[in-house]
Short mmCIF file of C-alpha atoms in Angstrom, two decimals:
data_model
loop_
_atom_site.label_atom_id
_atom_site.label_comp_id
_atom_site.label_asym_id
_atom_site.label_seq_id
_atom_site.Cartn_x
_atom_site.Cartn_y
_atom_site.Cartn_z
CA MET A 117 34.25 -16.30 40.00
CA THR A 118 30.72 -17.24 39.02
CA ARG A 119 29.94 -18.57 35.56
CA HIS A 120 28.46 -15.19 34.61
CA GLU A 121 31.58 -13.34 35.79
CA ILE A 122 33.80 -15.68 33.77
CA ALA A 123 31.61 -15.10 30.71
CA LEU A 124 31.84 -11.32 31.07
CA LYS A 125 35.60 -11.58 31.47
CA LYS A 126 35.76 -13.55 28.21
CA LEU A 127 33.53 -10.97 26.52
CA ARG A 128 35.82 -8.21 27.79
CA GLY A 129 38.90 -9.95 26.43
CA GLY A 130 37.45 -10.28 22.94
CA THR A 131 36.33 -13.45 21.22
CA VAL A 132 34.55 -15.00 18.24
CA ILE A 133 30.77 -14.63 18.49
CA PRO A 134 28.75 -15.88 15.52
CA ALA A 135 25.18 -14.63 15.11
CA THR A 136 23.04 -17.73 14.75
CA PRO A 137 20.61 -18.29 11.88
CA LEU A 138 17.15 -19.80 12.35
CA THR A 139 16.43 -23.36 11.19
CA LEU A 140 12.98 -24.01 9.73
CA ASN A 141 11.17 -27.04 8.33
CA GLU A 142 9.32 -27.01 5.01
CA LYS A 143 6.27 -25.46 6.73
CA ARG A 144 8.45 -22.57 7.95
CA GLN A 145 8.13 -23.78 11.52
CA LEU A 146 11.03 -24.08 13.96
CA ASP A 147 13.25 -27.10 13.31
CA GLU A 148 14.47 -27.67 16.87
CA ASN A 149 16.90 -30.46 16.04
CA GLY A 150 18.26 -28.36 13.19
CA LEU A 151 18.98 -25.53 15.62
CA LYS A 152 20.69 -27.97 17.99
CA LEU A 153 22.85 -29.23 15.12
CA LEU A 154 23.94 -25.69 14.29
CA MET A 155 24.79 -25.09 17.94
CA ASN A 156 26.88 -28.27 18.03
CA TYR A 157 28.74 -27.01 14.98
CA TYR A 158 29.52 -23.57 16.41
CA LEU A 159 30.50 -24.85 19.82
CA ASN A 160 32.79 -27.54 18.40
CA CYS A 161 34.41 -24.94 16.14
CA GLY A 162 35.78 -23.33 19.31
CA VAL A 163 33.78 -20.08 19.38
CA GLY A 164 33.88 -18.02 22.55
CA GLY A 165 30.28 -16.91 22.43
CA ILE A 166 26.94 -17.28 20.68
CA ALA A 167 24.54 -14.48 19.74
CA THR A 168 20.93 -15.30 18.96
CA ALA A 169 17.61 -13.52 18.45
CA VAL A 170 19.55 -11.01 16.37
CA HIS A 171 19.23 -9.91 12.73
CA THR A 172 20.64 -13.20 11.40
CA THR A 173 18.04 -15.06 13.47
CA GLN A 174 15.30 -12.98 11.76
CA PHE A 175 13.43 -10.26 13.61
CA GLU A 176 10.12 -11.92 12.66
CA ILE A 177 10.60 -14.38 15.54
CA ARG A 178 9.10 -11.65 17.71
CA LYS A 179 5.79 -11.46 15.86
CA PRO A 180 2.92 -12.75 18.06
CA GLU A 181 1.71 -15.12 15.34
CA ILE A 182 5.22 -16.65 15.10
CA ALA A 183 6.28 -16.40 18.76
CA LEU A 184 9.73 -17.95 18.48
CA PHE A 185 11.74 -15.41 20.47
CA GLU A 186 11.51 -17.28 23.76
CA PRO A 187 11.79 -20.84 22.35
CA VAL A 188 14.96 -19.90 20.44
CA LEU A 189 16.54 -18.30 23.52
CA ARG A 190 15.70 -21.39 25.56
CA ILE A 191 17.07 -23.94 23.08
CA VAL A 192 20.31 -22.05 22.44
CA SER A 193 20.90 -21.52 26.16
CA GLU A 194 20.25 -25.18 26.94
CA GLU A 195 22.67 -26.36 24.24
CA ILE A 196 25.36 -24.06 25.60
CA ASP A 197 24.69 -25.37 29.12
CA LYS A 198 25.16 -28.96 27.91
CA TYR A 199 28.41 -28.07 26.19
CA GLU A 200 29.71 -26.23 29.25
CA ALA A 201 28.83 -29.16 31.51
CA LYS A 202 30.65 -31.56 29.18
CA THR A 203 33.78 -29.48 28.55
CA GLY A 204 34.15 -27.18 31.54
CA LYS A 205 34.38 -24.20 29.16
CA VAL A 206 32.28 -21.07 29.53
CA ILE A 207 30.57 -19.66 26.42
CA VAL A 208 29.31 -16.09 26.34
CA LYS A 209 25.54 -16.04 25.81
CA VAL A 210 24.32 -12.95 23.95
CA ALA A 211 20.66 -12.28 23.16
CA GLY A 212 19.32 -9.62 20.85
CA ALA A 213 16.93 -7.01 22.19
CA CYS A 214 15.09 -4.49 20.06
CA GLY A 215 12.07 -2.22 19.84
CA PRO A 216 10.90 0.67 22.03
CA VAL A 217 11.96 0.92 25.67
CA GLU A 218 9.24 -1.33 27.10
CA GLN A 219 9.84 -4.08 24.53
CA ALA A 220 13.63 -3.90 24.81
CA VAL A 221 13.54 -4.07 28.62
CA ASN A 222 11.10 -6.99 28.51
CA GLU A 223 13.33 -8.87 26.06
CA ALA A 224 16.32 -8.24 28.30
CA LEU A 225 14.37 -9.68 31.23
CA ILE A 226 13.52 -12.79 29.21
CA ALA A 227 17.17 -13.16 28.23
CA LYS A 228 18.16 -12.85 31.87
CA LYS A 229 15.63 -15.56 32.79
CA TYR A 230 17.32 -17.96 30.39
CA GLY A 231 20.79 -17.25 31.71
CA TYR A 232 22.16 -14.92 29.06
CA ASP A 233 25.19 -12.82 29.92
CA ALA A 234 24.49 -9.71 27.83
CA VAL A 235 22.03 -8.25 25.37
CA LEU A 236 22.89 -6.74 22.01
CA LEU A 237 20.63 -3.69 21.83
CA SER A 238 19.52 -3.01 18.27
CA PRO A 239 18.60 0.55 17.20
CA GLY A 240 16.67 -0.73 14.18
CA GLY A 241 13.23 0.67 13.47
CA LEU A 242 13.63 3.58 15.88
CA ASN A 243 14.85 6.33 13.57
CA HIS A 244 12.00 8.56 14.74
CA LEU A 245 13.53 8.77 18.23
CA SER A 246 16.04 11.46 19.16
CA GLU A 247 19.56 10.57 20.25
CA GLU A 248 18.61 11.59 23.78
CA GLU A 249 15.68 9.17 23.74
CA MET A 250 17.93 6.40 22.42
CA ILE A 251 20.43 7.08 25.21
CA GLU A 252 17.68 6.82 27.83
CA ARG A 253 16.53 3.56 26.24
CA THR A 254 20.06 2.17 26.59
CA LYS A 255 20.16 3.23 30.23
CA ALA A 256 16.87 1.42 30.87
CA VAL A 257 18.10 -1.83 29.32
CA ALA A 258 21.52 -1.58 31.00
CA SER A 259 19.77 -1.31 34.35
CA VAL A 260 18.45 -4.83 33.73
CA MET A 261 21.60 -6.61 32.50
CA PRO A 262 24.96 -6.02 30.76
CA THR A 263 24.38 -4.32 27.43
CA ILE A 264 26.24 -4.25 24.11
CA GLY A 265 25.69 -1.04 22.17
CA PHE A 266 25.07 -1.47 18.46
CA TYR A 267 25.89 0.75 15.48
CA LEU A 268 23.68 -0.72 12.74
CA GLN A 269 24.27 0.22 9.13
CA SER A 270 21.58 2.35 7.50
CA ALA A 271 21.10 -0.12 4.60
CA VAL A 272 19.31 -2.54 6.93
CA GLY A 273 17.40 -0.10 9.13
CA GLY A 274 20.08 1.69 11.13
CA ARG A 275 20.98 5.36 11.21
CA VAL A 276 23.93 7.70 11.60
CA PHE A 277 24.70 8.73 15.18
CA SER A 278 26.89 11.60 16.32
CA TYR A 279 30.20 11.24 18.11
CA ASN A 280 28.56 12.75 21.20
CA TYR A 281 25.93 10.02 21.14
CA TRP A 282 28.61 7.35 21.42
CA LYS A 283 30.40 9.36 24.06
CA GLU A 284 27.22 9.26 26.16
CA ILE A 285 26.67 5.56 25.49
CA CYS A 286 30.20 4.84 26.71
CA SER A 287 29.49 6.64 29.96
CA ILE A 288 26.55 4.38 30.88
CA PRO A 289 27.36 1.88 33.64
CA ASN A 290 26.79 -1.71 32.52
CA VAL A 291 27.40 -0.97 28.85
CA VAL A 292 30.12 -3.58 28.52
CA ALA A 293 30.79 -3.57 24.78
CA ILE A 294 29.88 -1.93 21.49
CA LYS A 295 29.36 -3.73 18.21
CA CYS A 296 30.18 -1.41 15.33
CA ALA A 297 28.43 -2.45 12.13
CA SER A 298 28.07 0.91 10.44
CA PHE A 299 30.02 -0.30 7.37
CA ASN A 300 31.63 3.12 7.25
CA ARG A 301 35.18 4.10 8.20
CA TYR A 302 34.24 7.60 9.36
CA THR A 303 31.45 6.51 11.69
CA THR A 304 33.55 3.59 12.91
CA LEU A 305 36.19 6.10 13.98
CA ASP A 306 33.53 7.96 15.97
CA VAL A 307 32.80 4.83 17.99
CA VAL A 308 36.44 3.93 18.56
CA ARG A 309 37.39 7.49 19.55
CA ALA A 310 34.45 7.75 21.93
CA ALA A 311 35.44 4.49 23.62
CA ALA A 312 39.17 5.31 23.66
CA THR A 313 38.69 8.70 25.31
CA SER A 314 35.97 7.56 27.73
CA GLU A 315 36.65 7.30 31.45
CA ARG A 316 35.24 3.78 31.07
CA ARG A 317 37.50 2.77 28.17
CA ASP A 318 38.87 -0.25 30.04
CA GLU A 319 35.32 -1.42 30.76
CA ILE A 320 34.11 -1.29 27.14
CA THR A 321 35.22 -3.85 24.56
CA LEU A 322 34.85 -3.11 20.87
CA TYR A 323 33.47 -5.81 18.59
CA THR A 324 33.50 -5.48 14.84
CA GLY A 325 30.32 -6.03 12.92
CA ASN A 326 31.75 -4.31 9.86
CA ASP A 327 31.45 -7.24 7.48
CA ASP A 328 33.11 -5.18 4.77
CA ASN A 329 36.26 -4.64 6.87
CA ILE A 330 36.55 -7.54 9.34
CA VAL A 331 40.25 -8.33 9.05
CA ILE A 332 41.45 -4.72 9.01
CA ASP A 333 39.27 -3.86 12.01
CA LEU A 334 40.84 -6.69 13.99
CA LEU A 335 44.39 -5.72 13.01
CA THR A 336 44.21 -1.97 13.62
CA LYS A 337 45.45 -0.19 16.74
CA TYR A 338 43.66 3.14 16.90
CA LYS A 339 45.48 5.99 18.68
CA PHE A 340 44.01 9.30 19.83
CA ASP A 341 45.05 12.32 21.89
CA LYS A 342 43.37 12.77 25.25
CA ASP A 343 44.50 15.69 27.38
CA GLY A 344 47.95 15.60 25.81
CA ALA A 345 48.41 11.86 26.23
CA VAL A 346 48.06 9.13 23.60
CA VAL A 347 45.28 6.64 24.27
CA GLU A 348 44.85 3.42 22.29
CA LYS A 349 41.84 1.28 21.51
CA SER A 350 41.26 -1.74 19.27
CA PHE A 351 38.55 -4.11 18.17
CA GLU A 352 39.14 -7.15 20.34
CA GLY A 353 36.53 -9.47 18.87
CA GLY A 354 33.75 -9.85 16.37
CA LEU A 355 30.01 -10.42 16.59
CA LEU A 356 29.00 -11.22 13.05
CA GLY A 357 26.42 -12.95 10.92
CA HIS A 358 29.25 -13.62 8.49
CA TRP A 359 30.87 -15.75 11.17
CA SER A 360 27.87 -18.12 11.19
CA VAL A 361 29.45 -19.83 8.16
CA TRP A 362 32.94 -21.25 7.65
CA THR A 363 33.18 -20.86 11.43
CA LYS A 364 36.01 -23.32 12.12
CA ARG A 365 38.29 -21.31 9.83
CA VAL A 366 37.03 -18.09 11.42
CA VAL A 367 38.25 -19.24 14.84
CA GLU A 368 41.63 -20.22 13.42
CA LEU A 369 42.01 -16.95 11.52
CA PHE A 370 40.95 -14.93 14.57
CA ASP A 371 43.73 -16.50 16.64
CA MET A 372 46.20 -15.82 13.84
CA LEU A 373 45.11 -12.18 13.58
CA LYS A 374 45.61 -11.67 17.32
CA GLU A 375 49.20 -12.83 16.97
CA GLU A 376 49.76 -10.79 13.83
CA LYS A 377 48.48 -7.64 15.51
CA GLU A 378 51.26 -7.76 18.08
CA LYS A 379 54.05 -7.92 15.51
CA PRO A 380 56.08 -4.75 14.74
CA SER A 381 54.79 -4.80 11.17
CA ILE A 382 51.85 -6.53 9.56
CA SER A 383 52.42 -8.80 6.58
CA SER A 384 51.02 -7.73 3.22
CA ASP A 385 49.42 -11.18 3.14
CA MET A 386 46.97 -9.85 5.70
CA LEU A 387 45.75 -7.25 3.22
CA SER A 388 45.12 -10.00 0.68
CA LEU A 389 43.28 -11.99 3.33
CA ALA A 390 41.19 -8.94 4.17
CA ALA A 391 40.15 -8.55 0.55
CA ALA A 392 39.29 -12.25 0.28
CA VAL A 393 37.08 -12.18 3.37
CA THR A 394 35.30 -9.06 2.12
CA ASP A 395 34.75 -10.64 -1.29
CA ALA A 396 33.24 -13.74 0.31
CA ASN A 397 31.05 -11.59 2.51
CA SER A 398 29.80 -9.67 -0.50
CA ALA A 399 28.54 -12.93 -2.00
CA PHE A 400 26.98 -14.19 1.24
CA PHE A 401 25.35 -10.87 2.09
CA ASP A 402 24.20 -10.07 -1.45
CA THR A 403 25.66 -6.58 -1.63
CA ALA A 404 24.85 -6.52 -5.35
CA HIS A 405 21.18 -6.27 -4.42
CA GLY A 406 21.38 -4.07 -1.34
CA PHE A 407 21.66 -7.01 1.13
CA ALA A 408 18.28 -8.39 0.06
CA GLY A 409 19.53 -11.99 0.23
CA CYS A 410 21.85 -11.64 3.23
CA ILE A 411 20.09 -14.21 5.43
CA ALA A 412 19.25 -16.64 2.64
CA GLY A 413 22.87 -16.45 1.49
CA LEU A 414 24.09 -17.73 4.83
CA HIS A 415 21.43 -20.45 4.73
CA TYR A 416 22.66 -21.46 1.27
CA VAL A 417 26.18 -22.08 2.57
CA LEU A 418 24.92 -24.03 5.60
CA ARG A 419 22.60 -26.15 3.44
CA ARG A 420 25.47 -26.78 1.02
CA GLN A 421 27.48 -28.15 3.96
CA GLY A 422 24.62 -30.32 5.26
CA LEU A 423 24.00 -28.18 8.34
CA MET A 424 20.58 -26.93 7.21
CA SER A 425 17.88 -28.78 5.30
CA ASN A 426 16.69 -25.75 3.32
CA ILE A 427 17.25 -22.01 2.90
CA LEU A 428 13.75 -20.90 3.93
CA CYS A 429 13.14 -17.67 5.86
CA LEU A 430 10.09 -16.79 7.95
CA ASN A 431 9.22 -14.12 5.40
CA PRO A 432 8.29 -16.05 2.24
CA ASN A 433 9.44 -13.06 0.18
CA GLU A 434 13.02 -13.45 1.43
CA GLY A 435 15.34 -15.67 -0.52
CA LEU A 436 18.38 -15.69 -2.76
CA SER A 437 18.68 -12.87 -5.28
CA GLU A 438 19.23 -13.53 -8.94
CA GLY A 439 22.81 -14.65 -9.47
CA GLN A 440 23.60 -14.87 -5.74
CA ALA A 441 24.07 -18.65 -5.71
CA GLU A 442 26.54 -18.31 -8.56
CA GLU A 443 28.43 -15.65 -6.62
CA ILE A 444 28.65 -17.90 -3.57
CA GLU A 445 29.93 -20.75 -5.72
CA ARG A 446 32.50 -18.37 -7.18
CA VAL A 447 33.94 -17.41 -3.79
CA TYR A 448 33.89 -21.05 -2.72
CA LYS A 449 36.22 -21.85 -5.62
CA ALA A 450 38.30 -18.70 -5.18
CA TYR A 451 39.01 -19.12 -1.46
CA PRO A 452 39.18 -22.81 -0.49
CA ASN A 453 41.41 -21.79 2.44
CA LEU A 454 38.49 -19.95 4.04
CA CYS A 455 35.88 -22.72 4.03
CA ASP A 456 35.53 -25.56 6.53
CA ASP A 457 33.55 -28.19 4.60
CA GLU A 458 36.08 -30.91 5.44
CA PHE A 459 35.78 -30.29 9.18
CA ILE A 460 31.99 -30.52 8.96
CA ALA A 461 32.05 -33.68 6.84
CA GLU A 462 34.28 -35.37 9.42
CA ASN A 463 32.05 -34.49 12.39
CA ILE A 464 28.45 -33.93 11.33
CA GLU A 465 27.27 -37.49 11.88
CA LEU A 466 28.70 -37.45 15.41
CA TRP A 467 26.88 -34.19 16.16
CA LYS A 468 23.64 -35.65 14.84
CA ARG A 469 24.03 -38.80 16.93
CA ASP A 470 24.56 -36.68 20.04
CA ILE A 471 21.31 -34.85 19.38
CA PHE A 472 19.21 -37.95 18.80
CA THR A 473 20.81 -39.80 21.71
CA GLU A 474 19.59 -37.02 24.00
CA GLU A 475 16.05 -37.62 22.80
#
């Protein structure tokens, strides 16, 4: 198999895919070495994939006056290439694509140029388009490269789609996965049922993006009736901004959840774990203020661990909300089993030396 085929096989099997933040210097310009350090962290945590140029990376990278979309794709791809050459492992490269058809197709072509394996197609900012137009947009992007459908929650620019919409999305050749981040149990069921009853159900892998329900999504086996027979579908992996922090523990917990899912009965401890992860996410993502500080919250954790030099965003109006830092400190104290500060402290100087040695 080619490297790309191996990557798609890994994507199909389900894996841990953190959505990478953007590292900036004090002038709000790209900190290239900072981005390389973050990549070293994620890759050495044992993730199966990396997603970049997505919401966590800040959509402003696409603005002409900022023009960081292509540089970020290049740097992330090159760091993955170096890691693969050193370890022999294959890491799934996922790039975000957004905007109207022409923009989304062009971004997919750029991602393909830099060796990405799939694009995560965001519906954000397109609420004026009909479902039919959104389906045609997906077909156009999928004709360029493997595509991950995306159910984005309405609180950050998404919309509610019908069950029939997802049924049509599942029927599109080269749609290889769907990330469900609707933050809603009812709409999540629409996606899972559409995939489970699709003729392409074995070709579509479900990834949770439901930061409010990560653990339960990964533990649940969904069962539906199709023509008198029971069909089953599950979330096999996650593609999450939440997973850009405490990532070493994420990988360990993901492996544990896969084992737990196959047991005849699930331990009540898993319900407690689910609540803990959701509580931590609430602090990181600033749910108390409608997700206003969701990116800065992740930056805060990474700066606290020494992985980022500041918490700046491209938009100077984006930052921590009032009381958010205190909330993050609270969950740090409440759930020491979920954080990976010790792992970072033991390895960060080695990662830094690797970066500067390359230069």
